[in-house]
Each structure stands twice: as C-alpha cells, then as structure tokens.
mmCIF file of C-alpha atoms in Angstrom:
data_model
loop_
_atom_site.group_PDB
_atom_site.id
_atom_site.type_symbol
_atom_site.label_atom_id
_atom_site.label_comp_id
_atom_site.label_asym_id
_atom_site.label_seq_id
_atom_site.Cartn_x
_atom_site.Cartn_y
_atom_site.Cartn_z
ATOM 1 C CA MET A 1 2.565 14.327 -25.131
ATOM 2 C CA GLY A 2 -1.125 11.994 -24.483
ATOM 3 C CA LYS A 3 -2.657 12.633 -21.757
ATOM 4 C CA LYS A 4 -2.646 9.928 -19.271
ATOM 5 C CA THR A 5 -6.785 8.168 -18.240
ATOM 6 C CA ILE A 6 -6.837 7.117 -15.012
ATOM 7 C CA LYS A 7 -9.285 4.128 -14.973
ATOM 8 C CA ILE A 8 -10.537 3.163 -11.774
ATOM 9 C CA ASN A 9 -12.097 -0.205 -11.127
ATOM 10 C CA LYS A 10 -16.041 -0.857 -10.245
ATOM 11 C CA THR A 11 -14.747 -1.632 -6.698
ATOM 12 C CA THR A 12 -12.943 1.900 -6.142
ATOM 13 C CA THR A 13 -15.846 3.607 -8.004
ATOM 14 C CA ASN A 14 -18.685 2.122 -5.785
ATOM 15 C CA ASN A 15 -16.888 2.053 -2.024
ATOM 16 C CA LEU A 16 -16.475 6.337 -3.659
ATOM 17 C CA ILE A 17 -20.134 6.085 -4.792
ATOM 18 C CA THR A 18 -20.402 4.850 -1.023
ATOM 19 C CA TYR A 19 -18.454 7.909 1.237
ATOM 20 C CA GLY A 20 -19.850 10.125 -1.069
ATOM 21 C CA MET A 21 -23.160 8.779 -0.304
ATOM 22 C CA VAL A 22 -22.638 9.386 3.636
ATOM 23 C CA ILE A 23 -20.752 12.962 3.176
ATOM 24 C CA ALA A 24 -24.187 14.452 1.040
ATOM 25 C CA ALA A 25 -25.533 13.389 3.098
ATOM 26 C CA PHE A 26 -24.481 15.090 6.285
ATOM 27 C CA VAL A 27 -24.063 17.593 3.950
ATOM 28 C CA ILE A 28 -27.190 18.242 3.189
ATOM 29 C CA VAL A 29 -28.213 17.650 6.592
ATOM 30 C CA GLN A 30 -26.235 20.910 8.091
ATOM 31 C CA VAL A 31 -26.996 23.088 5.323
ATOM 32 C CA LEU A 32 -30.826 22.987 6.901
ATOM 33 C CA VAL A 33 -29.425 22.826 10.497
ATOM 34 C CA ALA A 34 -28.498 25.916 9.879
ATOM 35 C CA SER A 35 -30.967 27.196 7.538
ATOM 36 C CA GLY A 36 -33.597 26.101 10.502
ATOM 37 C CA HIS A 37 -35.053 23.390 8.960
ATOM 38 C CA VAL A 38 -34.343 20.695 11.678
ATOM 39 C CA SER A 39 -36.714 20.084 14.644
ATOM 40 C CA SER A 40 -34.790 19.916 17.627
ATOM 41 C CA LEU A 41 -36.361 16.679 17.726
ATOM 42 C CA MET A 42 -34.812 15.396 14.429
ATOM 43 C CA LYS A 43 -31.571 16.780 15.891
ATOM 44 C CA GLY A 44 -31.705 14.659 18.593
ATOM 45 C CA LEU A 45 -31.879 11.518 15.986
ATOM 46 C CA LEU A 46 -28.811 12.008 13.464
ATOM 47 C CA VAL A 47 -26.298 10.860 16.532
ATOM 48 C CA PRO A 48 -28.467 7.977 16.900
ATOM 49 C CA LEU A 49 -28.381 7.675 13.214
ATOM 50 C CA CYS A 50 -25.413 7.168 13.445
ATOM 51 C CA ILE A 51 -24.781 4.732 15.642
ATOM 52 C CA TYR A 52 -27.509 2.516 13.920
ATOM 53 C CA VAL A 53 -25.780 2.790 10.949
ATOM 54 C CA ILE A 54 -22.715 1.489 12.979
ATOM 55 C CA MET A 55 -24.201 -0.595 13.967
ATOM 56 C CA ALA A 56 -26.363 -2.605 10.353
ATOM 57 C CA VAL A 57 -23.260 -2.126 8.726
ATOM 58 C CA SER A 58 -20.662 -4.218 11.888
ATOM 59 C CA LEU A 59 -23.859 -6.574 11.814
ATOM 60 C CA ASN A 60 -23.679 -6.830 7.475
ATOM 61 C CA LEU A 61 -19.686 -7.827 8.181
ATOM 62 C CA THR A 62 -20.402 -11.271 10.185
ATOM 63 C CA VAL A 63 -24.367 -12.516 8.719
ATOM 64 C CA GLY A 64 -23.531 -10.481 4.991
ATOM 65 C CA ILE A 65 -20.035 -12.159 4.682
ATOM 66 C CA LEU A 66 -19.639 -14.381 6.744
ATOM 67 C CA GLY A 67 -22.791 -15.597 6.768
ATOM 68 C CA GLU A 68 -23.295 -16.628 9.815
ATOM 69 C CA LEU A 69 -26.057 -15.048 12.240
ATOM 70 C CA SER A 70 -25.614 -13.190 15.783
ATOM 71 C CA LEU A 71 -27.923 -11.870 17.505
ATOM 72 C CA GLY A 72 -25.781 -11.079 20.001
ATOM 73 C CA HIS A 73 -24.485 -7.789 18.514
ATOM 74 C CA ALA A 74 -26.327 -5.560 21.579
ATOM 75 C CA GLY A 75 -24.243 -6.906 23.242
ATOM 76 C CA PHE A 76 -20.982 -5.862 22.411
ATOM 77 C CA MET A 77 -21.522 -2.551 21.801
ATOM 78 C CA CYS A 78 -23.273 -2.697 26.141
ATOM 79 C CA VAL A 79 -19.800 -3.548 26.489
ATOM 80 C CA GLY A 80 -17.737 -0.748 24.898
ATOM 81 C CA ALA A 81 -20.401 1.311 25.777
ATOM 82 C CA PHE A 82 -19.553 0.351 29.460
ATOM 83 C CA ALA A 83 -15.745 -0.015 29.509
ATOM 84 C CA SER A 84 -15.336 3.369 27.261
ATOM 85 C CA SER A 85 -17.849 5.748 29.669
ATOM 86 C CA PHE A 86 -16.379 4.606 32.459
ATOM 87 C CA PHE A 87 -12.597 5.427 31.428
ATOM 88 C CA SER A 88 -14.099 8.333 31.291
ATOM 89 C CA VAL A 89 -15.623 10.013 33.931
ATOM 90 C CA CYS A 90 -13.167 8.153 35.797
ATOM 91 C CA MET A 91 -10.858 10.629 33.899
ATOM 92 C CA LYS A 92 -12.918 13.267 33.540
ATOM 93 C CA ASP A 93 -11.072 15.929 35.787
ATOM 94 C CA THR A 94 -7.588 15.084 34.202
ATOM 95 C CA MET A 95 -7.742 14.952 30.461
ATOM 96 C CA PRO A 96 -8.171 17.368 28.223
ATOM 97 C CA ALA A 97 -12.410 16.565 26.825
ATOM 98 C CA GLY A 98 -11.033 15.963 22.998
ATOM 99 C CA PHE A 99 -8.114 13.226 23.841
ATOM 100 C CA ARG A 100 -10.035 11.776 26.536
ATOM 101 C CA PHE A 101 -12.526 10.760 24.029
ATOM 102 C CA PHE A 102 -10.212 9.412 21.644
ATOM 103 C CA LEU A 103 -8.670 7.140 24.581
ATOM 104 C CA ALA A 104 -12.017 6.069 25.042
ATOM 105 C CA ILE A 105 -13.880 5.333 21.914
ATOM 106 C CA LEU A 106 -9.547 3.375 21.597
ATOM 107 C CA ILE A 107 -11.343 1.312 24.888
ATOM 108 C CA GLY A 108 -14.817 0.862 23.720
ATOM 109 C CA ALA A 109 -13.471 -0.557 20.561
ATOM 110 C CA LEU A 110 -10.739 -2.806 22.550
ATOM 111 C CA ALA A 111 -13.023 -4.219 24.425
ATOM 112 C CA ALA A 112 -15.422 -5.709 22.911
ATOM 113 C CA ALA A 113 -12.803 -6.872 20.302
ATOM 114 C CA VAL A 114 -11.315 -8.939 23.002
ATOM 115 C CA PHE A 115 -15.416 -10.085 24.282
ATOM 116 C CA GLY A 116 -15.763 -11.093 20.740
ATOM 117 C CA ILE A 117 -12.546 -13.594 20.253
ATOM 118 C CA ILE A 118 -13.732 -15.040 23.849
ATOM 119 C CA VAL A 119 -17.077 -15.695 22.028
ATOM 120 C CA GLY A 120 -16.238 -16.101 18.747
ATOM 121 C CA ILE A 121 -13.415 -18.777 19.660
ATOM 122 C CA PRO A 122 -16.182 -21.483 21.631
ATOM 123 C CA VAL A 123 -18.905 -19.686 19.703
ATOM 124 C CA LEU A 124 -17.699 -19.994 15.829
ATOM 125 C CA ARG A 125 -17.872 -23.789 15.808
ATOM 126 C CA LEU A 126 -21.456 -24.251 16.182
ATOM 127 C CA ARG A 127 -23.378 -22.771 12.800
ATOM 128 C CA GLY A 128 -26.853 -21.725 12.122
ATOM 129 C CA ASP A 129 -28.804 -21.741 14.660
ATOM 130 C CA TYR A 130 -27.193 -22.736 17.254
ATOM 131 C CA LEU A 131 -24.795 -20.537 16.287
ATOM 132 C CA ALA A 132 -27.597 -17.462 16.804
ATOM 133 C CA ILE A 133 -28.923 -19.240 20.298
ATOM 134 C CA VAL A 134 -25.222 -19.030 21.524
ATOM 135 C CA THR A 135 -24.376 -15.316 20.769
ATOM 136 C CA LEU A 136 -28.517 -14.568 22.407
ATOM 137 C CA ALA A 137 -27.487 -15.947 24.636
ATOM 138 C CA PHE A 138 -23.891 -13.766 25.431
ATOM 139 C CA GLY A 139 -26.143 -10.212 24.738
ATOM 140 C CA GLU A 140 -28.742 -11.426 27.807
ATOM 141 C CA ILE A 141 -25.316 -12.819 30.205
ATOM 142 C CA ILE A 142 -23.697 -9.051 29.749
ATOM 143 C CA LYS A 143 -26.764 -7.534 30.404
ATOM 144 C CA ASN A 144 -26.979 -8.827 33.735
ATOM 145 C CA ILE A 145 -24.183 -9.169 34.840
ATOM 146 C CA VAL A 146 -23.159 -4.803 34.338
ATOM 147 C CA ASN A 147 -26.537 -4.396 36.249
ATOM 148 C CA VAL A 148 -25.961 -6.802 39.665
ATOM 149 C CA ILE A 149 -21.936 -4.627 38.908
ATOM 150 C CA TYR A 150 -21.176 -2.007 42.359
ATOM 151 C CA LEU A 151 -18.066 -0.415 41.961
ATOM 152 C CA GLY A 152 -16.838 2.728 43.127
ATOM 153 C CA ARG A 153 -13.232 4.296 43.991
ATOM 154 C CA ASP A 154 -12.507 6.696 46.928
ATOM 155 C CA GLY A 155 -8.900 7.420 48.342
ATOM 156 C CA ASN A 156 -7.336 3.327 48.623
ATOM 157 C CA GLY A 157 -8.669 2.083 44.889
ATOM 158 C CA PHE A 158 -11.689 0.976 43.280
ATOM 159 C CA HIS A 159 -13.955 -1.121 45.011
ATOM 160 C CA ILE A 160 -16.182 -3.660 43.977
ATOM 161 C CA SER A 161 -19.301 -5.930 45.335
ATOM 162 C CA VAL A 162 -21.899 -7.543 43.877
ATOM 163 C CA LYS A 163 -24.391 -7.261 46.407
ATOM 164 C CA ASN A 164 -25.555 -4.068 46.958
ATOM 165 C CA ALA A 165 -23.276 -0.585 47.429
ATOM 166 C CA MET A 166 -23.080 -0.307 50.502
ATOM 167 C CA ALA A 167 -21.177 -3.368 50.456
ATOM 168 C CA LEU A 168 -18.364 -1.166 49.047
ATOM 169 C CA ASN A 169 -17.115 -0.314 52.264
ATOM 170 C CA MET A 170 -15.440 3.344 51.133
ATOM 171 C CA ALA A 171 -14.186 5.586 52.568
ATOM 172 C CA GLU A 172 -15.828 9.371 52.843
ATOM 173 C CA ASP A 173 -14.358 10.731 50.087
ATOM 174 C CA GLY A 174 -15.249 7.359 47.951
ATOM 175 C CA LYS A 175 -17.413 8.237 44.424
ATOM 176 C CA LEU A 176 -19.991 5.412 42.952
ATOM 177 C CA ILE A 177 -19.209 4.462 39.767
ATOM 178 C CA ILE A 178 -21.639 1.462 38.783
ATOM 179 C CA ASN A 179 -24.251 1.581 41.070
ATOM 180 C CA GLY A 180 -26.379 -1.873 39.791
ATOM 181 C CA ALA A 181 -29.183 -0.958 37.580
ATOM 182 C CA GLN A 182 -28.933 2.559 37.642
ATOM 183 C CA GLY A 183 -25.999 2.386 35.495
ATOM 184 C CA ILE A 184 -23.697 5.343 35.313
ATOM 185 C CA THR A 185 -24.196 9.244 36.301
ATOM 186 C CA GLY A 186 -22.197 11.644 34.456
ATOM 187 C CA THR A 187 -20.994 10.434 31.301
ATOM 188 C CA PRO A 188 -19.093 13.823 29.363
ATOM 189 C CA ASN A 189 -21.930 14.651 27.052
ATOM 190 C CA ASN A 190 -18.763 14.212 23.615
ATOM 191 C CA SER A 191 -21.068 12.491 21.556
ATOM 192 C CA THR A 192 -21.702 14.837 17.893
ATOM 193 C CA PHE A 193 -23.467 13.855 14.558
ATOM 194 C CA ILE A 194 -20.282 14.841 13.330
ATOM 195 C CA ILE A 195 -18.300 13.057 15.539
ATOM 196 C CA GLY A 196 -20.264 10.628 14.211
ATOM 197 C CA ILE A 197 -20.247 10.676 10.186
ATOM 198 C CA ILE A 198 -16.005 10.456 10.689
ATOM 199 C CA LEU A 199 -16.837 7.613 12.820
ATOM 200 C CA THR A 200 -19.878 6.356 10.609
ATOM 201 C CA LEU A 201 -16.928 6.647 7.796
ATOM 202 C CA ILE A 202 -13.545 5.155 9.584
ATOM 203 C CA THR A 203 -16.321 2.401 10.073
ATOM 204 C CA LEU A 204 -16.961 2.018 5.543
ATOM 205 C CA PHE A 205 -13.092 2.837 5.059
ATOM 206 C CA ILE A 206 -12.286 -0.617 7.546
ATOM 207 C CA VAL A 207 -15.231 -3.085 6.199
ATOM 208 C CA LEU A 208 -15.069 -2.141 2.709
ATOM 209 C CA ASN A 209 -11.115 -2.823 2.318
ATOM 210 C CA LEU A 210 -11.555 -6.159 4.015
ATOM 211 C CA ILE A 211 -14.436 -7.431 2.057
ATOM 212 C CA ASN A 212 -11.866 -6.590 -0.805
ATOM 213 C CA SER A 213 -8.523 -7.824 0.861
ATOM 214 C CA ARG A 214 -7.636 -11.305 0.299
ATOM 215 C CA SER A 215 -8.490 -12.009 4.106
ATOM 216 C CA GLY A 216 -12.240 -10.640 3.107
ATOM 217 C CA ARG A 217 -12.334 -13.543 0.018
ATOM 218 C CA ALA A 218 -10.609 -15.833 2.455
ATOM 219 C CA ILE A 219 -13.838 -14.933 4.674
ATOM 220 C CA MET A 220 -16.753 -14.852 1.465
ATOM 221 C CA ALA A 221 -14.902 -18.340 0.328
ATOM 222 C CA ILE A 222 -15.814 -19.673 3.896
ATOM 223 C CA ARG A 223 -19.468 -18.766 3.474
ATOM 224 C CA ASP A 224 -19.786 -19.818 -0.281
ATOM 225 C CA ASN A 225 -18.278 -23.275 1.126
ATOM 226 C CA ARG A 226 -16.998 -24.321 3.731
ATOM 227 C CA ILE A 227 -15.456 -28.095 2.577
ATOM 228 C CA ALA A 228 -13.740 -26.472 -0.202
ATOM 229 C CA ALA A 229 -11.576 -23.182 1.186
ATOM 230 C CA GLU A 230 -10.213 -26.213 3.744
ATOM 231 C CA SER A 231 -9.386 -28.077 1.202
ATOM 232 C CA VAL A 232 -7.348 -24.965 -0.630
ATOM 233 C CA GLY A 233 -5.786 -24.360 2.284
ATOM 234 C CA ILE A 234 -7.485 -21.136 3.791
ATOM 235 C CA ASN A 235 -7.557 -21.128 7.506
ATOM 236 C CA ILE A 236 -11.765 -21.674 8.731
ATOM 237 C CA THR A 237 -10.704 -20.269 12.647
ATOM 238 C CA LYS A 238 -9.131 -17.749 12.220
ATOM 239 C CA TYR A 239 -11.311 -15.193 9.893
ATOM 240 C CA LYS A 240 -14.484 -16.375 10.657
ATOM 241 C CA LEU A 241 -12.673 -15.440 13.983
ATOM 242 C CA MET A 242 -11.198 -11.855 12.549
ATOM 243 C CA ALA A 243 -14.468 -10.773 10.623
ATOM 244 C CA PHE A 244 -16.399 -11.838 13.821
ATOM 245 C CA THR A 245 -13.584 -9.865 16.068
ATOM 246 C CA VAL A 246 -13.764 -6.914 13.484
ATOM 247 C CA SER A 247 -17.739 -6.873 14.077
ATOM 248 C CA ALA A 248 -17.525 -6.586 17.550
ATOM 249 C CA SER A 249 -14.967 -3.982 17.334
ATOM 250 C CA LEU A 250 -16.976 -1.659 15.452
ATOM 251 C CA ALA A 251 -20.439 -2.562 17.407
ATOM 252 C CA GLY A 252 -18.483 -1.373 20.482
ATOM 253 C CA ILE A 253 -17.096 1.982 19.231
ATOM 254 C CA ALA A 254 -21.723 2.151 17.984
ATOM 255 C CA GLY A 255 -22.151 2.200 22.278
ATOM 256 C CA VAL A 256 -19.498 4.457 22.246
ATOM 257 C CA LEU A 257 -21.570 6.846 20.923
ATOM 258 C CA TYR A 258 -24.324 5.790 22.484
ATOM 259 C CA ALA A 259 -22.487 6.057 26.473
ATOM 260 C CA HIS A 260 -21.604 9.861 25.221
ATOM 261 C CA ASN A 261 -25.189 10.880 23.659
ATOM 262 C CA LEU A 262 -26.337 10.328 27.427
ATOM 263 C CA SER A 263 -26.039 11.632 30.870
ATOM 264 C CA THR A 264 -27.386 8.580 31.941
ATOM 265 C CA LEU A 265 -26.790 5.476 31.024
ATOM 266 C CA THR A 266 -28.170 2.017 32.240
ATOM 267 C CA ALA A 267 -28.175 -1.311 30.474
ATOM 268 C CA THR A 268 -31.274 -2.439 30.187
ATOM 269 C CA GLN A 269 -33.881 -4.444 27.806
ATOM 270 C CA LYS A 270 -34.550 -1.594 25.723
ATOM 271 C CA ASN A 271 -30.997 -0.270 24.917
ATOM 272 C CA PHE A 272 -29.591 -3.278 25.273
ATOM 273 C CA GLY A 273 -31.865 -6.542 25.488
ATOM 274 C CA TYR A 274 -32.842 -9.103 22.315
ATOM 275 C CA ASN A 275 -35.447 -6.731 20.498
ATOM 276 C CA GLN A 276 -32.230 -4.426 20.544
ATOM 277 C CA SER A 277 -30.774 -7.223 18.021
ATOM 278 C CA ILE A 278 -33.439 -7.801 15.725
ATOM 279 C CA MET A 279 -33.889 -4.295 15.177
ATOM 280 C CA ILE A 280 -30.361 -3.973 13.882
ATOM 281 C CA LEU A 281 -30.576 -7.559 12.544
ATOM 282 C CA VAL A 282 -33.589 -6.196 10.220
ATOM 283 C CA PHE A 283 -32.445 -3.472 9.327
ATOM 284 C CA VAL A 284 -29.666 -5.986 7.792
ATOM 285 C CA VAL A 285 -32.250 -7.487 6.598
ATOM 286 C CA LEU A 286 -34.476 -4.996 4.926
ATOM 287 C CA GLY A 287 -31.357 -3.264 3.647
ATOM 288 C CA GLY A 288 -29.751 -6.291 1.725
ATOM 289 C CA ILE A 289 -27.565 -9.019 2.650
ATOM 290 C CA GLY A 290 -24.434 -8.670 2.073
ATOM 291 C CA ASN A 291 -25.531 -4.907 0.499
ATOM 292 C CA ILE A 292 -22.915 -2.409 2.937
ATOM 293 C CA ARG A 293 -25.112 0.410 1.003
ATOM 294 C CA GLY A 294 -28.391 -1.043 2.051
ATOM 295 C CA SER A 295 -27.841 -1.685 5.442
ATOM 296 C CA ILE A 296 -27.229 2.506 5.118
ATOM 297 C CA ILE A 297 -30.066 2.679 4.000
ATOM 298 C CA ALA A 298 -32.321 1.193 5.902
ATOM 299 C CA ALA A 299 -30.621 2.272 9.166
ATOM 300 C CA VAL A 300 -31.723 5.648 8.381
ATOM 301 C CA VAL A 301 -34.837 5.264 6.819
ATOM 302 C CA LEU A 302 -36.351 2.370 9.672
ATOM 303 C CA THR A 303 -35.082 5.227 12.203
ATOM 304 C CA LEU A 304 -36.619 8.074 10.927
ATOM 305 C CA LEU A 305 -39.317 6.826 9.821
ATOM 306 C CA PRO A 306 -41.647 6.394 13.077
ATOM 307 C CA GLU A 307 -40.674 10.209 14.108
ATOM 308 C CA LEU A 308 -41.421 11.447 10.896
ATOM 309 C CA LEU A 309 -45.068 9.554 10.854
ATOM 310 C CA ARG A 310 -45.671 11.043 14.576
ATOM 311 C CA GLY A 311 -48.160 13.491 13.725
ATOM 312 C CA LEU A 312 -50.082 9.961 12.175
ATOM 313 C CA SER A 313 -50.239 8.850 15.504
ATOM 314 C CA ASP A 314 -53.171 6.465 14.640
ATOM 315 C CA TYR A 315 -51.224 4.896 11.388
ATOM 316 C CA ARG A 316 -47.620 5.606 12.209
ATOM 317 C CA MET A 317 -46.703 1.396 13.539
ATOM 318 C CA LEU A 318 -49.135 0.189 9.950
ATOM 319 C CA ILE A 319 -47.615 2.167 8.037
ATOM 320 C CA TYR A 320 -44.658 1.197 8.907
ATOM 321 C CA ALA A 321 -44.830 -2.254 8.722
ATOM 322 C CA ILE A 322 -46.546 -1.881 5.849
ATOM 323 C CA VAL A 323 -42.629 0.321 4.659
ATOM 324 C CA LEU A 324 -40.697 -2.804 5.798
ATOM 325 C CA ILE A 325 -43.417 -6.294 3.254
ATOM 326 C CA VAL A 326 -42.625 -3.547 0.746
ATOM 327 C CA MET A 327 -38.739 -3.505 1.051
ATOM 328 C CA MET A 328 -38.785 -7.329 1.873
ATOM 329 C CA LEU A 329 -40.568 -7.661 -1.593
ATOM 330 C CA PHE A 330 -38.377 -5.091 -3.869
ATOM 331 C CA ASN A 331 -34.736 -6.604 -2.073
ATOM 332 C CA TRP A 332 -36.072 -10.132 -1.949
ATOM 333 C CA SER A 333 -38.530 -10.425 -4.838
ATOM 334 C CA PRO A 334 -37.265 -13.387 -7.819
ATOM 335 C CA SER A 335 -39.715 -11.132 -10.399
ATOM 336 C CA ILE A 336 -38.743 -8.036 -9.060
ATOM 337 C CA ILE A 337 -34.933 -8.778 -9.014
ATOM 338 C CA ALA A 338 -35.210 -10.265 -11.993
ATOM 339 C CA PHE A 339 -37.412 -7.154 -13.265
ATOM 340 C CA ARG A 340 -34.826 -4.938 -11.478
ATOM 341 C CA LYS A 341 -31.815 -6.362 -13.884
ATOM 342 C CA ARG A 342 -33.554 -5.892 -17.045
ATOM 343 C CA HIS A 343 -34.034 -1.949 -15.971
ATOM 344 C CA SER A 344 -31.181 -1.236 -14.490
ATOM 345 C CA LEU A 345 -29.156 1.560 -15.458
ATOM 346 C CA LYS A 346 -25.757 -0.582 -16.462
ATOM 347 C CA GLN A 347 -28.386 -2.865 -19.156
ATOM 348 C CA LEU A 348 -29.542 0.684 -20.119
ATOM 349 C CA ILE A 349 -26.617 1.720 -21.807
ATOM 350 C CA PHE A 350 -25.695 -1.009 -23.083
ATOM 351 C CA LYS A 351 -28.895 -1.012 -25.547
ATOM 352 C CA LYS A 352 -28.336 2.097 -26.210
ATOM 353 C CA GLU A 353 -24.918 1.240 -27.234
ATOM 354 C CA ALA A 354 -26.009 -1.318 -29.366
ATOM 355 C CA GLU A 355 -28.945 0.394 -31.251
#
C-alpha cells in the first residue's frame, strides 16, 4: 500500500498561517502573564488589542475587498456596544453571566448588521468621496442620537425621552438605564483576553472564508471592474450589500467587547467619533489594503507602540510618526515592493532549485 499524500492549496496554507499567528501570539502572551513579565498597563491593553484587530479586519472587507471607502465604521461599533450593553444591564439579574454575554454578542452583531443594511441600501449607490462623506455623517449621527436618549424601566415597562431624565416620569422603583450623554453605567465586565482571541479567530474565519468563496470572488470582480462584473450577470447591489453588512456586523462584535470591558459606556468623540474611524482606516492602509494579515500586524503594532514608548515621553509621537512613514514606504513604495519580490523566500527557494 502506497502512502497517501495530503496536498494543501496555497489559500488554505495562508489562512492556516494567519490563524496560527493569532494563536501563537495568544500563547506567548499567556506565558508572559503567568511568569509575571507583563505590567498591569499592558494587561489592560489586551482586550483593546483584540477590539482593534477585529475592527481593522472587518473594515478591510469594505475598503480592501469591496473597494469602497467607509469612514463610519466606528458608528457600527457604537450601535453594537450600546445594543449589547442595554441588553446586559436589563438582564443582569435574570440570566447566567456566560449565556447572557453570548446573547449580548449576537444582539450587538445583529443590531449593527441591521444598521449596515439600512445605511447600505441608499449609500452603496454612491462611489468614492461621496460614499466616504455619507458614511462619515452616519457615524456622527449615531453618536449624537445616543447622546440625547434617556431610557429607563419601572414596573410599567420602558420609558424613553430625548429631553432629560425627569421627563421619563418613572415610578419610584424605576431604574435609569441610558442617561443621555452620561451613557450606560453598570455593564457587566465580561470581556476577557481569551474571549477577545476567540472572537478574533471567528472574525478571521468569517472574512477569510467569504473572500475565498464564490461570493468573495464576485465582490472582488465588482471592485476590479464594475461594468464587466455587471455584464456577466453579477448582482452588484446584492454583493456590495453583503460585504458592507458583514463588515458592519463584525464591527458590532468589536463594540460588544468594548462595552463589556468598561464600567461606564459613553458615546464620545474619542471612542466612537470621526477620529476612531480614521485610526481604524490607518491600520488598514498601513497593513496593506486587502491584506488581512497586514491589518492584524498594523493594529497590534500601532496600538502597542504609544504605550511602549511612554518612557520616551518627549519623543514618543515623533517615533510614532516615523514608524507610520516607514510602514507606508515599506507597503507602498514601488521600488521596495520590487525589492521584496526579488528577495522573497519563494524566489530564493526557486533560485536554489534552479542551481
């Protein structure tokens, strides 16, 4: 009996390398934490790292794979965060913590997906700068709507107002859940690094499988040549909306992680505003548009770098800016790209075989 050889194609190999990279990073961090080599400050960054990786990978689906510029990604994160936080606070005393958090993740993802469909149907008819402006406006609108909502619950049910907390007219046993600009207080702290890594792997699994599926090839065909894709019968609206909705849903999952990592959740310019969306876009661009593995590395490096350079307070932002420039040159300079191709591991192997 001859031995059977199992051949793994290039796509599967690349995907396994990406999963392996995330799992290896998790194992290394766990070993460092167990041995006491990780400071409390760095421990506090572990969950945010997972959040930013999920955000970068999900935005790359819209920007890199679909080829549309979205500047409202933080808005979908905000929807997922507040929807899941509201559910968790309401169900705090009625459900086991693990099951409640699982449902909160589903609710956050579903709420963000619904908003993705609502925004995507009219917005995806636009292209280029117009699409970027409208998605940017959506992110700002969501943040401002959340800041004027007052919502409470008493024996008679839920009460909502956009005026102030007194306008809710609740009974004495009433509890204020969303307090306008002060947000939601008392969200259970269920987010952990392990859960973050699991959700990161799930995000990678969804995105990588979508990219390499028939639907993914249709999405990339639309990106490369819309008219040619339409001429061969590809439903442009369907596939664009699919990519946009999946991207929004994954941003909602990142929002769930974010909400359950804080005691008080507020919608400010810093966490759900324009700057947050731009920062996620920077991760995508520096990691390489369409390069999922690059998005992961860029998100991790650019999140950790300011904290690692905190000791060099006078030069911290200067070094950060230099790293941004170097990464941009490394990824996008034609001469460096040509040099990397000439001296890649694959080329070196081919040279040795030829000799």
